[in-house]
C-alpha cells in the first residue's frame, strides 16, 4: 500500500532505512533483517493498513522521543516529528 510505503519511507529519513525496515518487519511478523524483499512485501500488502498505521506510529514516536531525550539538541524538533508521524 502507498500509505504503508510512505510511513516506512518517512521514518527512514530520520532513523535510516534499515531501522525503519526492521520496525515494519517486526510489526508484520516476518524476519527483521532490514531488507524489504518479496516475503516482507507480501506480508505488508496483506496487513491491515489502518492497524499498521497505528502500531507503526507508536513505535516511531517512541523512537523519536528517545532520540530527543538522548540528544537534547533535537528536542526542539520533536513536536514536528510527532505531528508528521500522525499526518502520514
PDB file of C-alpha atoms in Angstrom:
ATOM      1  CA  UNK A   1       0.000   0.000   0.000  1.00  0.00           C
ATOM      2  CA  UNK A   2       1.157   3.520  -0.711  1.00  0.00           C
ATOM      3  CA  UNK A   3       0.229   4.632   2.806  1.00  0.00           C
ATOM      4  CA  UNK A   4       2.440   1.964   4.404  1.00  0.00           C
ATOM      5  CA  UNK A   5       5.268   2.742   1.970  1.00  0.00           C
ATOM      6  CA  UNK A   6       5.118   6.411   2.966  1.00  0.00           C
ATOM      7  CA  UNK A   7       5.165   5.515   6.671  1.00  0.00           C
ATOM      8  CA  UNK A   8       8.273   3.382   6.216  1.00  0.00           C
ATOM      9  CA  UNK A   9       9.997   5.950   3.999  1.00  0.00           C
ATOM     10  CA  UNK A  10       9.391   8.963   6.233  1.00  0.00           C
ATOM     11  CA  UNK A  11      10.661   7.126   9.297  1.00  0.00           C
ATOM     12  CA  UNK A  12      13.705   6.016   7.303  1.00  0.00           C
ATOM     13  CA  UNK A  13      14.598   9.666   6.653  1.00  0.00           C
ATOM     14  CA  UNK A  14      15.229  10.118  10.397  1.00  0.00           C
ATOM     15  CA  UNK A  15      16.204   6.643  11.536  1.00  0.00           C
ATOM     16  CA  UNK A  16      17.839   5.102   8.489  1.00  0.00           C
ATOM     17  CA  UNK A  17      16.353   2.649   6.022  1.00  0.00           C
ATOM     18  CA  UNK A  18      17.460  -0.489   7.853  1.00  0.00           C
ATOM     19  CA  UNK A  19      15.943   0.612  11.183  1.00  0.00           C
ATOM     20  CA  UNK A  20      12.675   1.604   9.536  1.00  0.00           C
ATOM     21  CA  UNK A  21      12.504  -1.680   7.624  1.00  0.00           C
ATOM     22  CA  UNK A  22      13.172  -3.697  10.785  1.00  0.00           C
ATOM     23  CA  UNK A  23      10.417  -1.886  12.665  1.00  0.00           C
ATOM     24  CA  UNK A  24       7.987  -2.639   9.843  1.00  0.00           C
ATOM     25  CA  UNK A  25       9.097  -6.273   9.652  1.00  0.00           C
ATOM     26  CA  UNK A  26       8.682  -6.831  13.392  1.00  0.00           C
ATOM     27  CA  UNK A  27       5.244  -5.271  13.227  1.00  0.00           C
ATOM     28  CA  UNK A  28       4.054  -7.536  10.394  1.00  0.00           C
ATOM     29  CA  UNK A  29       5.647 -10.659  11.868  1.00  0.00           C
ATOM     30  CA  UNK A  30       8.408 -11.526   9.422  1.00  0.00           C
ATOM     31  CA  UNK A  31      12.159 -11.902   9.930  1.00  0.00           C
ATOM     32  CA  UNK A  32      13.536  -8.463  10.841  1.00  0.00           C
ATOM     33  CA  UNK A  33      16.655  -8.334   8.693  1.00  0.00           C
ATOM     34  CA  UNK A  34      16.224  -4.756   7.492  1.00  0.00           C
ATOM     35  CA  UNK A  35      15.801  -5.787   3.868  1.00  0.00           C
ATOM     36  CA  UNK A  36      12.371  -5.413   2.285  1.00  0.00           C
ATOM     37  CA  UNK A  37      12.142  -8.337  -0.122  1.00  0.00           C
ATOM     38  CA  UNK A  38       9.282 -10.371  -1.542  1.00  0.00           C
ATOM     39  CA  UNK A  39       8.352 -12.010   1.782  1.00  0.00           C
ATOM     40  CA  UNK A  40       8.172  -8.650   3.540  1.00  0.00           C
ATOM     41  CA  UNK A  41       6.249  -7.081   0.656  1.00  0.00           C
ATOM     42  CA  UNK A  42       3.695  -9.893   0.610  1.00  0.00           C
ATOM     43  CA  UNK A  43       3.203  -9.576   4.364  1.00  0.00           C
ATOM     44  CA  UNK A  44       2.914  -5.780   4.158  1.00  0.00           C
ATOM     45  CA  UNK A  45       0.378  -5.999   1.340  1.00  0.00           C
ATOM     46  CA  UNK A  46      -1.728  -8.423   3.373  1.00  0.00           C
ATOM     47  CA  UNK A  47      -1.528  -6.477   6.631  1.00  0.00           C
ATOM     48  CA  UNK A  48      -4.378  -4.238   7.749  1.00  0.00           C
ATOM     49  CA  UNK A  49      -3.341  -0.748   6.635  1.00  0.00           C
ATOM     50  CA  UNK A  50      -5.088   1.099   9.464  1.00  0.00           C
ATOM     51  CA  UNK A  51      -3.668  -1.208  12.124  1.00  0.00           C
ATOM     52  CA  UNK A  52      -0.185  -0.845  10.633  1.00  0.00           C
ATOM     53  CA  UNK A  53      -0.546   2.935  10.749  1.00  0.00           C
ATOM     54  CA  UNK A  54      -1.456   2.945  14.440  1.00  0.00           C
ATOM     55  CA  UNK A  55       1.204   0.463  15.544  1.00  0.00           C
ATOM     56  CA  UNK A  56       3.973   1.919  13.381  1.00  0.00           C
ATOM     57  CA  UNK A  57       3.237   5.429  14.690  1.00  0.00           C
ATOM     58  CA  UNK A  58       3.539   4.173  18.276  1.00  0.00           C
ATOM     59  CA  UNK A  59       6.990   2.697  17.636  1.00  0.00           C
ATOM     60  CA  UNK A  60       8.097   5.665  15.548  1.00  0.00           C
ATOM     61  CA  UNK A  61       7.077   8.214  18.175  1.00  0.00           C
ATOM     62  CA  UNK A  62       8.748   6.159  20.905  1.00  0.00           C
ATOM     63  CA  UNK A  63      11.971   6.105  18.891  1.00  0.00           C
ATOM     64  CA  UNK A  64      11.828   9.842  18.215  1.00  0.00           C
ATOM     65  CA  UNK A  65      11.056  10.641  21.855  1.00  0.00           C
ATOM     66  CA  UNK A  66      14.067   8.611  22.970  1.00  0.00           C
ATOM     67  CA  UNK A  67      16.209  10.365  20.368  1.00  0.00           C
ATOM     68  CA  UNK A  68      15.118  13.768  21.692  1.00  0.00           C
ATOM     69  CA  UNK A  69      15.837  12.673  25.274  1.00  0.00           C
ATOM     70  CA  UNK A  70      19.264  11.261  24.415  1.00  0.00           C
ATOM     71  CA  UNK A  71      20.229  14.217  22.237  1.00  0.00           C
ATOM     72  CA  UNK A  72      18.675  17.372  23.695  1.00  0.00           C
ATOM     73  CA  UNK A  73      19.691  19.423  20.652  1.00  0.00           C
ATOM     74  CA  UNK A  74      16.974  17.510  18.742  1.00  0.00           C
ATOM     75  CA  UNK A  75      14.219  18.084  21.303  1.00  0.00           C
ATOM     76  CA  UNK A  76      13.117  21.251  19.509  1.00  0.00           C
ATOM     77  CA  UNK A  77      12.114  19.074  16.539  1.00  0.00           C
ATOM     78  CA  UNK A  78      10.083  16.505  18.480  1.00  0.00           C
ATOM     79  CA  UNK A  79       6.661  18.156  18.143  1.00  0.00           C
ATOM     80  CA  UNK A  80       7.101  18.491  14.377  1.00  0.00           C
ATOM     81  CA  UNK A  81       8.244  14.889  14.084  1.00  0.00           C
ATOM     82  CA  UNK A  82       5.266  13.658  16.088  1.00  0.00           C
ATOM     83  CA  UNK A  83       2.837  15.753  14.049  1.00  0.00           C
ATOM     84  CA  UNK A  84       4.304  14.380  10.831  1.00  0.00           C
ATOM     85  CA  UNK A  85       4.059  10.824  12.157  1.00  0.00           C
ATOM     86  CA  UNK A  86       0.351  11.261  12.772  1.00  0.00           C
ATOM     87  CA  UNK A  87      -0.216  13.081   9.478  1.00  0.00           C
ATOM     88  CA  UNK A  88       1.028  10.223   7.303  1.00  0.00           C
TER      89      UNK A  88
END
